[in-house]
Amino acid sequence: MARAVSLQRRPVGLLLALLASIALLAQPSAAIASVTRRGKYLYQGNDRFYIKGVAYQEAAPIAESTAANDDNGGFPEPDSFTDPLALPDACTRDVANFRDLGINTVRVYSVNSSLNHDACMSSFSNAGIYVILDLALPLNGSINRAQPSWDVGLLDLYASTIDVFSRYDNLLAVNIANEVVTQPSNANAAPFIKAAVRDIKAYLRSKNSNVLVSYSSTDGPSGVNQWRDMLAYYLTCGSADTSVDLYGLNSYSWCGNSSYTASGYNTLTSDFSSLPVPAYLAEFGCVENVGTNNRPWTEVAALFSAPMTDTFSGGVAFSYFPQDTGPDYGLVSVSGNTVNTRSDWQALKREFANTSAPTSAPSGSSSSPAYAACRGNTNNFPASTVLPPTPNAQLCNCVESNAFSCALNPATFNSPSIIGTLTGQACTYLSEQGGSCAAILADGESGTYGDYSFCTSAQRLEWAMSQYNVVTNFNADSCSFSGNASVKVPPQPMASAINDAFSTCLAQNPVGVSTPTPHAGPATVNSTVSASTAAPSQTGSGSGSGSGSGGGNSNSASASFQGGKGLATAMTLGGAVVAAWSML
C-alpha cells in the first residue's frame, strides 16, 4: 500500500516517462537492420549479405515409416517437435553461444503458432540473429510427396504461423517446404510447392510484409537435365509472383578435407549460376562416421569466397543440437539445462571468423535478372507447368453445408489414417457405380485439378461418400462405411437439389487464383506439439537424408488414399469441371 501511495506522489512528468518506457519495452525491438533481395543477391544496406547460420531445433523421435513413404523416396520423419522459439530461458542460454560462433542466422524447422515467441525473437534480434522459419509441421502439416496437394488446411496452418511471426523484424524468410521432391518419380509434387509459393507470397503482400519466401531441396544428380537442377529452375521460373525469393539446397557432398572440385561444389555453382534469385546451402556439414564430432568445416572457406559467392549467399551449418541415434550432427551436447560445445564448434567458429566474402555483386551482374520460361514434363522431371488453384475454404464450406448428404462421425473426423483408407474405398465404390472422384483429385503431372481437390481431407471424404450415397438412391447404409459416417440431419432432399447446391456454391465462390483468405485463428494440425520435447531427425552421412522436419512426408493420411488416377471417368454429380490454372 505504501508503494502505491509513493508512486502517486511522483511528479506527473516522471510518471508519464516511466509508463512510456514500459510501453516501449513491451513492443518488439527494432534492433536489427533489414535484409533485402535485389536480383540474385541479398543485401544489408548497400553491402551483400551472406547467411552465416546454424540449424536450431532439437531432434525428435522418428515416426514409423509407411510403404508409401518408402516407395516415394521419403526420408525418416519425426513424429513430434519442440518449438525452440517458445523457450525463453533456452534462447537466452543459446544466444550467447551464437555470438561466440559468429553466426547471423538460425534455421528453425517447426513452431507452434499458438505459443508466445516474443522473448526468443527479441533476444535473437538484439544479438543480430535472423530467422529462416519453415512453415510445415511433421506428419500431416506438410505437402505429402506420395499424394501431394495444396489445400485449405495447409494454407490455414501456414497463414497462422505468418500471422504470428511476420511482425518480428528479424524474420528473414519463411520456407514453404523441405525436401519434398527427392527423385523423378515424385516431381509431380512440384506444382503444389509452386502454388504454395504463389499464394503465400500473395498473402504476405496483403499484410505489407517483405519477408522472403523460400524452398529447401535435397541434393541430387548434377546436370541441367537432372531433377535437382530442373526443380531449382522450375521453382524460380515464370514471374516474380510464382518464383521463390530464396532457393536453398541441403548438401552434404563436402566431407572432411575435400576440395571445391572433389566435392562437386564446382558443378553445383555452375549448375545454379543462372538462377534469378539468391541461393544458399540450407544445410551443410557432412558427418562421415556414426557418433563423430570432429568435422574440420573446410567447406566454409569455399562457400564464402569466389567463385562460389558469384552464385551462393552463404549457408546453414547442421546442426546445433545433437542426435540420439545415427550420425550425430550436433555442435553441442546437452545435459539438463546445460549446453557444452564440442570440438566441431571451435573448428566452425574458426572457419566462420576467417571468411571475407565479397561485399558487392560481381561486375556485369544484373540487379533484376529475367525469369526464364517454365519447362517440365520430362522423363527426369514429370511436373506440369500448370499449377493448382488457390485453396478456397469458402467453396469447401459451402458445399459441405449445402450439398453433402453424408457426415463423418467425430472420431473419424480426427483420424487421418482412417480418412485416407475410407477415401480410397469410397472412390472405388463410386467408380463401380459409374461415377468418379475426379472432382477431389489433383494430378501435378498432367496439370489437372478437381474443383474440390483443395478441400480438407475430411471434406474430400465426405464428398466421395455423399456422391456414393446419391448414386445408390440415398440408401442410408451407403453413408455408414462401417459406422464411420452417417446421413446428415436433416437429410438432403433429392439429387437435383444437390446439383443445384453445387452449382450455386461454385458460382458464388469461383475456383481460380486469388489472394488467400484463410480462416481466422490457429489451424488444427494432426501433429504432436511440445514446448519441451524434440524435433528434426537425421539419418545418413553425407546425403542430408531425412534432415530437418516437416518435409514432404509420405507417412500422413492421404498416403493411404488409393482412389487416384484410375478413376478418371466423367463426373455424374457435383463438380463436373476439372480445372487447370496456368502459372503465368
Coordinates of C-alpha atoms in Angstrom, one line a residue:
M1 CA 0.0 0.0 0.0
A2 CA 2.8 2.4 0.9
R3 CA 4.4 1.7 -2.5
A4 CA 1.1 2.7 -4.2
V5 CA 1.0 6.0 -2.3
S6 CA 4.6 6.7 -3.1
L7 CA 4.0 6.2 -6.8
Q8 CA 1.0 8.6 -6.8
R9 CA 3.2 11.3 -5.3
R10 CA 5.8 11.2 -8.1
P11 CA 5.8 14.2 -10.5
V12 CA 3.4 13.6 -13.4
G13 CA 6.1 14.1 -16.0
L14 CA 8.2 11.4 -14.4
L15 CA 5.3 9.0 -14.2
L16 CA 4.4 9.5 -17.8
A17 CA 8.0 8.9 -18.8
L18 CA 8.0 5.7 -16.8
L19 CA 4.8 4.5 -18.5
A20 CA 6.2 5.4 -21.9
S21 CA 9.4 3.3 -21.2
I22 CA 7.3 0.4 -20.1
A23 CA 5.2 0.6 -23.3
L24 CA 8.4 0.7 -25.4
L25 CA 9.7 -2.4 -23.7
A26 CA 6.5 -4.2 -24.5
Q27 CA 7.0 -3.7 -28.2
P28 CA 9.2 -5.8 -30.5
S29 CA 12.5 -4.1 -30.7
A30 CA 13.9 -2.6 -33.9
A31 CA 17.4 -3.7 -33.2
I32 CA 18.3 -5.3 -36.4
A33 CA 18.9 -3.9 -39.9
S34 CA 16.6 -5.2 -42.7
V35 CA 17.9 -7.7 -45.3
T36 CA 16.5 -7.2 -48.8
R37 CA 16.8 -9.1 -52.1
R38 CA 18.0 -7.4 -55.2
G39 CA 18.1 -9.7 -58.2
K40 CA 20.1 -12.8 -57.3
Y41 CA 21.8 -11.4 -54.2
L42 CA 20.8 -10.5 -50.6
Y43 CA 21.8 -7.0 -49.2
Q44 CA 22.0 -5.3 -45.9
G45 CA 22.1 -1.7 -46.8
N46 CA 24.4 -1.4 -49.8
D47 CA 26.6 -4.4 -48.9
R48 CA 25.9 -8.0 -49.9
F49 CA 24.5 -10.1 -47.0
Y50 CA 25.6 -13.7 -46.5
I51 CA 23.7 -16.2 -44.4
K52 CA 26.1 -17.5 -41.8
G53 CA 23.8 -19.8 -39.9
V54 CA 23.2 -22.9 -37.9
A55 CA 20.1 -25.2 -37.8
Y56 CA 18.3 -24.8 -34.5
Q57 CA 15.9 -27.5 -33.5
E58 CA 16.1 -30.4 -31.1
A59 CA 15.9 -33.9 -32.6
A60 CA 12.6 -35.8 -32.2
P61 CA 11.6 -39.5 -32.2
I62 CA 11.2 -41.0 -35.6
A63 CA 7.7 -41.9 -36.8
E64 CA 7.2 -45.4 -38.1
S65 CA 7.6 -45.3 -41.9
T66 CA 4.9 -46.4 -44.3
A67 CA 5.1 -48.3 -47.5
A68 CA 4.1 -45.1 -49.3
N69 CA 6.9 -43.2 -47.7
D70 CA 9.5 -45.9 -48.7
D71 CA 8.1 -46.2 -52.2
N72 CA 8.1 -42.5 -52.9
G73 CA 11.7 -41.6 -51.9
G74 CA 10.8 -40.5 -48.4
F75 CA 13.2 -39.9 -45.6
P76 CA 12.7 -40.8 -41.9
E77 CA 10.3 -38.3 -40.4
P78 CA 9.9 -37.1 -36.8
D79 CA 6.5 -37.7 -35.1
S80 CA 6.6 -34.6 -32.9
F81 CA 8.6 -31.4 -32.3
T82 CA 9.7 -28.9 -29.7
D83 CA 9.2 -25.3 -30.6
P84 CA 12.6 -23.8 -29.8
L85 CA 11.4 -20.2 -30.2
A86 CA 8.9 -20.7 -27.3
L87 CA 11.6 -21.5 -24.7
P88 CA 12.9 -18.1 -23.4
D89 CA 15.4 -19.5 -21.0
A90 CA 16.9 -21.8 -23.6
C91 CA 17.1 -18.9 -26.1
T92 CA 18.9 -16.7 -23.6
R93 CA 21.3 -19.6 -23.0
D94 CA 21.9 -20.3 -26.6
V95 CA 22.2 -16.7 -27.9
A96 CA 25.4 -16.3 -26.1
N97 CA 26.7 -19.3 -28.0
F98 CA 25.5 -17.9 -31.3
R99 CA 27.5 -14.7 -30.6
D100 CA 30.6 -16.8 -29.8
L101 CA 30.2 -18.8 -33.0
G102 CA 29.8 -15.7 -35.1
I103 CA 26.6 -16.5 -36.9
N104 CA 23.9 -14.2 -38.1
T105 CA 21.0 -16.6 -38.8
V106 CA 19.3 -19.7 -37.4
R107 CA 17.1 -22.0 -39.4
V108 CA 14.1 -23.3 -37.4
Y109 CA 12.1 -26.2 -38.8
S110 CA 8.8 -26.3 -36.8
V111 CA 7.0 -23.9 -34.5
N112 CA 3.6 -23.8 -32.7
S113 CA 1.9 -20.6 -33.7
S114 CA -0.3 -20.7 -30.6
L115 CA 2.7 -20.2 -28.2
N116 CA 4.4 -17.0 -27.4
H117 CA 7.7 -16.2 -29.2
D118 CA 8.3 -12.6 -28.2
A119 CA 11.2 -13.3 -25.8
C120 CA 13.2 -15.5 -28.1
M121 CA 12.7 -13.5 -31.3
S122 CA 13.6 -10.3 -29.4
S123 CA 16.8 -11.8 -27.8
F124 CA 17.8 -13.0 -31.2
S125 CA 17.1 -9.7 -32.9
N126 CA 19.2 -7.9 -30.2
A127 CA 22.0 -10.2 -30.9
G128 CA 21.8 -9.6 -34.7
I129 CA 20.4 -13.1 -35.4
Y130 CA 17.9 -13.5 -38.3
V131 CA 15.4 -16.4 -38.5
I132 CA 14.6 -18.6 -41.5
L133 CA 11.4 -20.3 -40.5
D134 CA 9.9 -23.5 -42.0
L135 CA 6.1 -23.3 -42.2
A136 CA 5.5 -27.0 -42.4
L137 CA 5.0 -29.4 -39.5
P138 CA 5.7 -33.1 -39.0
L139 CA 3.1 -35.7 -40.0
N140 CA 0.1 -34.0 -41.6
G141 CA 1.3 -30.5 -41.7
S142 CA 3.3 -30.6 -45.0
I143 CA 2.9 -31.3 -48.7
N144 CA 2.8 -35.0 -49.0
R145 CA 5.1 -36.3 -51.7
A146 CA 3.1 -39.6 -52.0
Q147 CA -0.2 -37.9 -52.6
P148 CA 0.6 -34.2 -53.0
S149 CA -2.0 -31.4 -52.5
W150 CA -2.1 -27.7 -51.6
D151 CA -5.2 -27.5 -49.6
V152 CA -7.1 -25.2 -47.2
G153 CA -5.7 -27.0 -44.1
L154 CA -2.1 -26.3 -45.1
L155 CA -2.9 -22.7 -46.2
D156 CA -4.5 -22.1 -42.8
L157 CA -1.5 -23.6 -41.0
Y158 CA 1.0 -21.6 -43.0
A159 CA -1.0 -18.4 -42.6
S160 CA -1.4 -18.8 -38.9
T161 CA 2.4 -19.0 -38.5
I162 CA 2.9 -16.0 -40.7
D163 CA 0.3 -14.0 -38.7
V164 CA 2.4 -14.6 -35.6
F165 CA 5.9 -14.2 -37.0
S166 CA 5.6 -11.5 -39.7
R167 CA 5.7 -8.7 -37.1
Y168 CA 9.2 -9.6 -36.0
D169 CA 12.0 -7.5 -37.5
N170 CA 14.4 -10.5 -37.8
L171 CA 12.2 -12.9 -39.7
L172 CA 14.4 -13.2 -42.9
A173 CA 12.4 -15.9 -44.8
V174 CA 9.6 -18.4 -44.5
N175 CA 10.3 -21.8 -46.0
I176 CA 7.4 -23.4 -47.9
A177 CA 8.7 -27.0 -47.6
N178 CA 11.8 -29.1 -47.1
E179 CA 12.9 -31.9 -49.3
V180 CA 9.5 -32.8 -50.8
V181 CA 10.9 -33.7 -54.3
T182 CA 13.6 -36.3 -53.8
Q183 CA 13.7 -38.1 -57.2
P184 CA 12.0 -38.0 -60.6
S185 CA 9.1 -40.2 -59.5
N186 CA 7.8 -37.6 -57.0
A187 CA 8.5 -34.5 -59.1
N188 CA 4.7 -34.3 -59.6
A189 CA 4.7 -32.6 -56.2
A190 CA 6.5 -29.6 -57.6
P191 CA 3.3 -27.8 -59.0
F192 CA 1.9 -27.9 -55.4
I193 CA 5.1 -26.4 -54.0
K194 CA 5.0 -23.6 -56.6
A195 CA 1.3 -22.9 -56.0
A196 CA 2.0 -22.6 -52.3
V197 CA 4.8 -20.2 -53.1
R198 CA 2.4 -18.1 -55.2
D199 CA -0.3 -18.0 -52.6
I200 CA 2.0 -17.4 -49.6
K201 CA 3.7 -14.5 -51.5
A202 CA 0.3 -13.0 -52.2
Y203 CA -0.7 -13.4 -48.6
L204 CA 2.5 -11.7 -47.4
R205 CA 1.8 -8.8 -49.8
S206 CA -1.7 -8.4 -48.4
K207 CA 0.0 -8.0 -45.0
N208 CA 2.5 -5.4 -46.4
S209 CA 5.3 -7.8 -45.4
N210 CA 8.6 -8.0 -47.2
V211 CA 9.6 -11.4 -45.8
L212 CA 11.2 -13.7 -48.4
V213 CA 9.7 -17.0 -49.4
S214 CA 12.0 -20.0 -49.9
Y215 CA 12.2 -23.7 -50.5
S216 CA 14.8 -26.2 -49.4
S217 CA 15.7 -29.1 -51.7
T218 CA 17.7 -32.2 -51.0
D219 CA 20.8 -32.8 -53.2
G220 CA 20.7 -34.9 -56.3
P221 CA 22.5 -35.7 -59.6
S222 CA 24.2 -32.7 -61.2
G223 CA 23.2 -31.6 -64.7
V224 CA 20.7 -29.2 -66.3
N225 CA 18.5 -32.1 -67.4
Q226 CA 18.6 -33.9 -64.0
W227 CA 15.8 -33.4 -61.4
R228 CA 17.9 -31.4 -58.9
D229 CA 18.6 -28.6 -61.3
M230 CA 15.2 -28.8 -63.0
L231 CA 13.5 -28.4 -59.7
A232 CA 15.6 -25.3 -58.9
Y233 CA 14.8 -23.6 -62.2
Y234 CA 11.1 -24.7 -62.0
L235 CA 10.6 -23.0 -58.7
T236 CA 12.3 -19.9 -60.0
C237 CA 10.7 -19.7 -63.4
G238 CA 7.8 -17.7 -64.9
S239 CA 7.4 -14.5 -62.9
A240 CA 8.2 -12.9 -59.5
D241 CA 4.7 -13.8 -58.4
T242 CA 5.3 -17.6 -58.7
S243 CA 9.0 -17.8 -58.0
V244 CA 10.7 -18.3 -54.6
D245 CA 12.7 -15.4 -53.4
L246 CA 15.4 -17.6 -52.0
Y247 CA 16.5 -21.1 -53.0
G248 CA 18.0 -23.5 -50.5
L249 CA 19.9 -26.7 -51.1
N250 CA 20.7 -29.2 -48.4
S251 CA 24.1 -30.5 -49.5
Y252 CA 26.4 -32.8 -47.6
S253 CA 28.8 -33.5 -50.5
W254 CA 31.8 -31.9 -49.0
C255 CA 33.2 -34.4 -46.4
G256 CA 36.3 -33.9 -44.3
N257 CA 39.1 -32.1 -46.1
S258 CA 37.6 -32.3 -49.5
S259 CA 38.0 -29.7 -52.2
Y260 CA 36.0 -27.4 -54.4
T261 CA 36.3 -29.9 -57.3
A262 CA 36.2 -33.2 -55.5
S263 CA 33.1 -32.3 -53.5
G264 CA 31.2 -31.3 -56.6
Y265 CA 30.8 -27.7 -55.4
N266 CA 32.2 -26.5 -58.7
T267 CA 29.5 -28.2 -60.8
L268 CA 26.9 -27.1 -58.2
T269 CA 28.0 -23.5 -58.6
S270 CA 27.9 -23.8 -62.4
D271 CA 24.5 -25.5 -62.4
F272 CA 22.9 -22.9 -60.3
S273 CA 24.6 -19.9 -61.8
S274 CA 21.6 -18.8 -63.9
L275 CA 19.1 -18.8 -61.1
P276 CA 17.4 -15.4 -60.9
V277 CA 17.2 -15.4 -57.1
P278 CA 19.7 -15.9 -54.3
A279 CA 20.8 -19.4 -53.5
Y280 CA 22.3 -20.7 -50.3
L281 CA 23.1 -24.1 -48.6
A282 CA 20.1 -24.6 -46.4
E283 CA 22.1 -27.4 -44.7
F284 CA 25.7 -28.4 -44.8
G285 CA 28.2 -30.3 -42.6
C286 CA 28.9 -33.9 -43.6
V287 CA 29.4 -36.5 -40.8
E288 CA 31.4 -39.4 -42.2
N289 CA 31.0 -41.8 -39.2
V290 CA 28.4 -42.5 -36.6
G291 CA 29.0 -40.6 -33.4
T292 CA 31.8 -38.4 -34.7
N293 CA 32.1 -34.7 -33.9
N294 CA 35.4 -33.8 -35.5
R295 CA 34.4 -32.1 -38.7
P296 CA 37.0 -29.7 -40.0
W297 CA 34.4 -27.5 -41.8
T298 CA 36.8 -26.7 -44.6
E299 CA 33.9 -26.1 -47.0
V300 CA 33.2 -22.8 -45.3
A301 CA 36.2 -21.2 -46.9
A302 CA 34.9 -22.2 -50.4
L303 CA 31.3 -21.2 -49.7
F304 CA 32.2 -17.7 -48.6
S305 CA 34.7 -16.9 -51.4
A306 CA 34.7 -16.5 -55.2
P307 CA 33.7 -18.2 -57.5
M308 CA 31.1 -19.8 -55.2
T309 CA 29.9 -16.4 -54.0
D310 CA 29.0 -15.5 -57.5
T311 CA 26.1 -17.9 -57.1
F312 CA 25.6 -18.6 -53.4
S313 CA 24.8 -16.3 -50.5
G314 CA 26.1 -18.4 -47.6
G315 CA 24.7 -21.4 -45.8
V316 CA 23.4 -23.0 -42.6
A317 CA 25.6 -25.5 -40.7
F318 CA 23.8 -28.6 -39.5
S319 CA 23.2 -28.7 -36.6
Y320 CA 23.2 -27.0 -33.2
F321 CA 21.6 -29.8 -31.2
P322 CA 22.8 -33.4 -31.0
Q323 CA 21.0 -36.5 -32.3
D324 CA 20.3 -39.6 -30.2
T325 CA 20.7 -42.2 -33.0
G326 CA 22.7 -42.4 -36.2
P327 CA 25.3 -39.9 -37.3
D328 CA 25.5 -37.1 -34.7
Y329 CA 25.5 -33.7 -36.4
G330 CA 25.3 -31.8 -33.1
L331 CA 27.7 -28.9 -32.4
V332 CA 26.8 -29.1 -28.7
S333 CA 25.9 -31.6 -26.1
V334 CA 23.0 -31.0 -23.8
S335 CA 22.7 -32.2 -20.2
G336 CA 19.5 -30.9 -18.5
N337 CA 19.7 -27.2 -19.0
T338 CA 23.4 -27.1 -19.5
V339 CA 24.9 -26.9 -23.0
N340 CA 28.6 -27.7 -23.8
T341 CA 30.2 -27.0 -27.1
R342 CA 32.0 -29.9 -28.8
S343 CA 35.3 -29.9 -30.8
D344 CA 33.3 -29.2 -34.0
W345 CA 32.4 -25.9 -32.5
Q346 CA 35.8 -24.4 -32.4
A347 CA 36.6 -25.6 -35.9
L348 CA 33.4 -24.0 -37.3
K349 CA 34.0 -20.8 -35.3
R350 CA 37.5 -20.5 -36.7
E351 CA 36.3 -21.0 -40.3
F352 CA 33.4 -18.5 -39.9
A353 CA 35.8 -16.0 -38.4
N354 CA 38.3 -16.3 -41.3
T355 CA 35.7 -15.6 -44.1
S356 CA 35.9 -12.4 -46.1
A357 CA 33.2 -12.7 -48.7
P358 CA 32.8 -10.0 -51.4
T359 CA 30.6 -7.1 -50.3
S360 CA 29.4 -6.3 -53.8
A361 CA 27.9 -8.2 -56.7
P362 CA 30.2 -9.5 -59.5
S363 CA 30.8 -6.9 -62.2
G364 CA 28.4 -7.2 -65.0
S365 CA 25.7 -8.9 -62.9
S366 CA 22.1 -7.7 -63.4
S367 CA 20.1 -6.2 -60.5
S368 CA 17.0 -7.7 -62.0
P369 CA 17.7 -10.9 -63.9
A370 CA 14.9 -12.3 -66.0
Y371 CA 12.7 -15.2 -65.0
A372 CA 13.1 -18.0 -67.6
A373 CA 10.1 -19.7 -69.2
C374 CA 8.9 -22.7 -67.3
R375 CA 9.6 -26.2 -68.5
G376 CA 8.5 -29.5 -67.2
N377 CA 7.1 -32.9 -68.1
T378 CA 10.4 -34.6 -69.0
N379 CA 11.4 -38.1 -68.0
N380 CA 13.6 -36.7 -65.2
F381 CA 11.1 -34.1 -64.1
P382 CA 7.4 -35.2 -64.8
A383 CA 5.8 -32.0 -63.5
S384 CA 3.2 -29.9 -65.3
T385 CA 3.7 -26.2 -65.8
V386 CA 0.1 -25.8 -64.9
L387 CA -0.5 -25.0 -61.2
P388 CA -3.4 -25.9 -58.9
P389 CA -5.7 -23.1 -57.9
T390 CA -5.7 -21.1 -54.6
P391 CA -7.4 -23.2 -51.9
N392 CA -10.9 -21.8 -51.4
A393 CA -12.3 -22.5 -47.9
Q394 CA -15.5 -20.6 -48.6
L395 CA -16.3 -23.0 -51.5
C396 CA -15.4 -26.1 -49.4
N397 CA -17.6 -24.9 -46.5
C398 CA -20.4 -24.0 -48.8
V399 CA -20.7 -27.5 -50.4
E400 CA -20.2 -29.2 -47.1
S401 CA -23.1 -27.3 -45.6
N402 CA -25.4 -27.4 -48.6
A403 CA -24.6 -30.3 -50.9
F404 CA -23.3 -33.2 -48.8
S405 CA -25.7 -36.0 -47.7
C406 CA -23.1 -37.8 -45.5
A407 CA -21.2 -36.5 -42.5
L408 CA -18.2 -38.1 -40.8
N409 CA -18.6 -39.1 -37.2
P410 CA -16.4 -37.1 -34.8
A411 CA -13.9 -39.9 -34.0
T412 CA -13.3 -40.5 -37.7
F413 CA -13.0 -36.8 -38.4
N414 CA -10.0 -36.7 -36.2
S415 CA -8.3 -39.8 -37.5
P416 CA -6.2 -39.0 -40.6
S417 CA -5.2 -42.7 -41.3
I418 CA -8.9 -43.8 -41.4
I419 CA -9.8 -40.8 -43.6
G420 CA -7.2 -41.9 -46.1
T421 CA -8.3 -45.5 -46.2
L422 CA -12.0 -44.6 -46.4
T423 CA -11.5 -42.1 -49.3
G424 CA -9.9 -44.9 -51.3
Q425 CA -12.9 -47.2 -50.6
A426 CA -15.5 -44.5 -51.3
C427 CA -13.9 -43.7 -54.7
T428 CA -13.7 -47.4 -55.6
Y429 CA -17.4 -47.9 -54.8
L430 CA -18.3 -44.7 -56.7
S431 CA -16.3 -45.9 -59.7
E432 CA -18.2 -49.3 -59.7
Q433 CA -21.4 -47.3 -59.9
G434 CA -20.2 -45.4 -63.0
G435 CA -19.1 -42.3 -61.1
S436 CA -15.7 -40.7 -60.5
C437 CA -13.7 -39.0 -57.8
A438 CA -12.1 -36.6 -60.4
A439 CA -13.5 -33.5 -58.6
I440 CA -11.5 -34.2 -55.5
L441 CA -8.3 -35.4 -57.2
A442 CA -5.2 -33.4 -58.1
D443 CA -2.6 -34.5 -60.6
G444 CA 0.6 -32.5 -60.7
E445 CA 2.0 -34.5 -63.7
S446 CA -1.0 -33.9 -66.0
G447 CA -1.9 -30.5 -64.5
T448 CA -5.5 -31.3 -63.8
Y449 CA -7.1 -30.3 -60.5
G450 CA -10.6 -31.1 -59.4
D451 CA -12.8 -28.3 -58.2
Y452 CA -12.7 -29.6 -54.6
S453 CA -9.2 -31.1 -54.6
F454 CA -8.0 -28.3 -52.3
C455 CA -10.7 -29.0 -49.6
T456 CA -9.7 -30.7 -46.4
S457 CA -9.1 -34.4 -46.4
A458 CA -12.3 -34.8 -44.3
Q459 CA -14.3 -32.7 -46.7
R460 CA -13.0 -34.7 -49.7
L461 CA -14.0 -37.9 -48.0
E462 CA -17.5 -36.6 -47.2
W463 CA -17.8 -35.5 -50.9
A464 CA -17.0 -39.1 -52.1
M465 CA -19.3 -40.7 -49.5
S466 CA -22.1 -38.3 -50.5
Q467 CA -21.7 -39.0 -54.2
Y468 CA -21.9 -42.7 -53.5
N469 CA -25.0 -42.1 -51.3
V470 CA -26.7 -40.2 -54.2
V471 CA -25.9 -42.8 -56.9
T472 CA -27.3 -45.6 -54.6
N473 CA -30.6 -43.6 -54.3
F474 CA -29.9 -42.3 -50.8
N475 CA -29.6 -45.7 -49.2
A476 CA -28.8 -44.9 -45.5
D477 CA -26.3 -47.8 -45.3
S478 CA -24.2 -46.3 -48.1
C479 CA -23.3 -43.4 -45.8
S480 CA -22.1 -45.7 -43.0
F481 CA -18.8 -47.1 -44.1
S482 CA -18.6 -49.4 -41.1
G483 CA -20.0 -46.8 -38.8
N484 CA -17.6 -44.0 -39.7
A485 CA -20.2 -41.7 -41.1
S486 CA -24.0 -41.2 -41.1
V487 CA -26.8 -39.5 -43.0
K488 CA -26.9 -35.7 -42.4
V489 CA -29.7 -34.3 -40.4
P490 CA -31.9 -33.1 -41.9
P491 CA -31.2 -35.3 -44.9
Q492 CA -30.7 -33.8 -48.4
P493 CA -34.0 -33.9 -50.4
M494 CA -33.0 -35.1 -53.9
A495 CA -30.2 -35.3 -56.4
S496 CA -31.4 -32.3 -58.4
A497 CA -31.3 -30.1 -55.3
I498 CA -27.8 -31.3 -54.5
N499 CA -26.6 -30.5 -58.0
D500 CA -28.2 -27.0 -57.7
A501 CA -26.3 -26.5 -54.4
F502 CA -23.0 -27.5 -56.1
S503 CA -23.7 -25.0 -58.9
T504 CA -24.6 -22.2 -56.6
C505 CA -21.6 -22.7 -54.4
L506 CA -19.3 -22.7 -57.4
A507 CA -20.9 -19.6 -58.8
Q508 CA -20.6 -17.7 -55.5
N509 CA -17.1 -19.0 -54.8
P510 CA -15.3 -19.4 -58.2
V511 CA -12.2 -21.6 -58.4
G512 CA -9.1 -19.8 -59.6
V513 CA -6.0 -17.9 -58.4
S514 CA -6.5 -15.1 -55.8
T515 CA -5.1 -13.6 -52.7
P516 CA -5.8 -16.2 -50.0
T517 CA -8.4 -15.5 -47.3
P518 CA -7.5 -18.2 -44.7
H519 CA -9.6 -18.8 -41.6
A520 CA -9.1 -16.6 -38.6
G521 CA -7.4 -18.3 -35.6
P522 CA -4.9 -21.1 -35.4
A523 CA -5.1 -24.0 -37.7
T524 CA -5.7 -27.5 -36.4
V525 CA -3.0 -30.0 -37.4
N526 CA -2.6 -33.6 -36.5
S527 CA 0.9 -33.2 -35.1
T528 CA 2.1 -33.8 -31.5
V529 CA 3.4 -30.4 -30.4
S530 CA 5.5 -29.8 -27.3
A531 CA 7.3 -26.9 -25.8
S532 CA 9.8 -29.2 -24.1
T533 CA 10.4 -32.3 -26.2
A534 CA 12.0 -32.7 -29.6
A535 CA 12.1 -32.0 -33.5
P536 CA 14.1 -32.8 -36.7
S537 CA 15.8 -36.1 -37.1
Q538 CA 18.7 -37.1 -39.3
T539 CA 20.0 -40.3 -40.8
G540 CA 22.6 -40.9 -43.4
S541 CA 26.0 -39.3 -43.6
G542 CA 26.9 -37.0 -46.4
S543 CA 23.5 -37.1 -48.0
G544 CA 21.2 -35.0 -45.9
S545 CA 18.8 -37.9 -45.7
G546 CA 15.8 -37.1 -43.5
S547 CA 17.3 -33.8 -42.5
G548 CA 15.0 -31.2 -41.0
S549 CA 11.4 -31.8 -40.2
G550 CA 8.1 -31.1 -41.7
G551 CA 9.3 -32.2 -45.1
G552 CA 7.3 -33.8 -47.8
N553 CA 6.5 -36.7 -45.6
S554 CA 4.6 -39.7 -47.0
N555 CA 3.5 -41.0 -43.6
S556 CA 0.3 -39.0 -43.5
A557 CA -3.3 -39.9 -44.0
S558 CA -3.5 -39.2 -47.7
A559 CA -0.7 -41.7 -48.4
S560 CA -3.4 -44.3 -47.9
F561 CA -5.7 -42.8 -50.4
Q562 CA -5.6 -45.1 -53.4
G563 CA -8.6 -43.7 -55.2
G564 CA -6.5 -41.9 -57.8
K565 CA -5.7 -41.8 -61.5
G566 CA -7.7 -44.9 -62.5
L567 CA -11.0 -43.2 -61.7
A568 CA -11.0 -40.6 -64.4
T569 CA -14.4 -41.3 -65.9
A570 CA -16.8 -38.5 -66.4
M571 CA -18.3 -37.0 -63.3
T572 CA -22.1 -37.5 -63.0
L573 CA -22.8 -35.3 -60.0
G574 CA -21.3 -32.3 -58.1
G575 CA -18.3 -30.7 -59.6
A576 CA -18.1 -31.9 -63.2
V577 CA -15.4 -29.3 -64.1
V578 CA -11.8 -30.4 -63.6
A579 CA -9.9 -27.1 -63.8
A580 CA -6.4 -26.2 -64.9
W581 CA -4.8 -23.0 -63.8
S582 CA -1.8 -21.5 -65.6
M583 CA 1.2 -20.5 -63.5
L584 CA 2.0 -17.5 -65.7

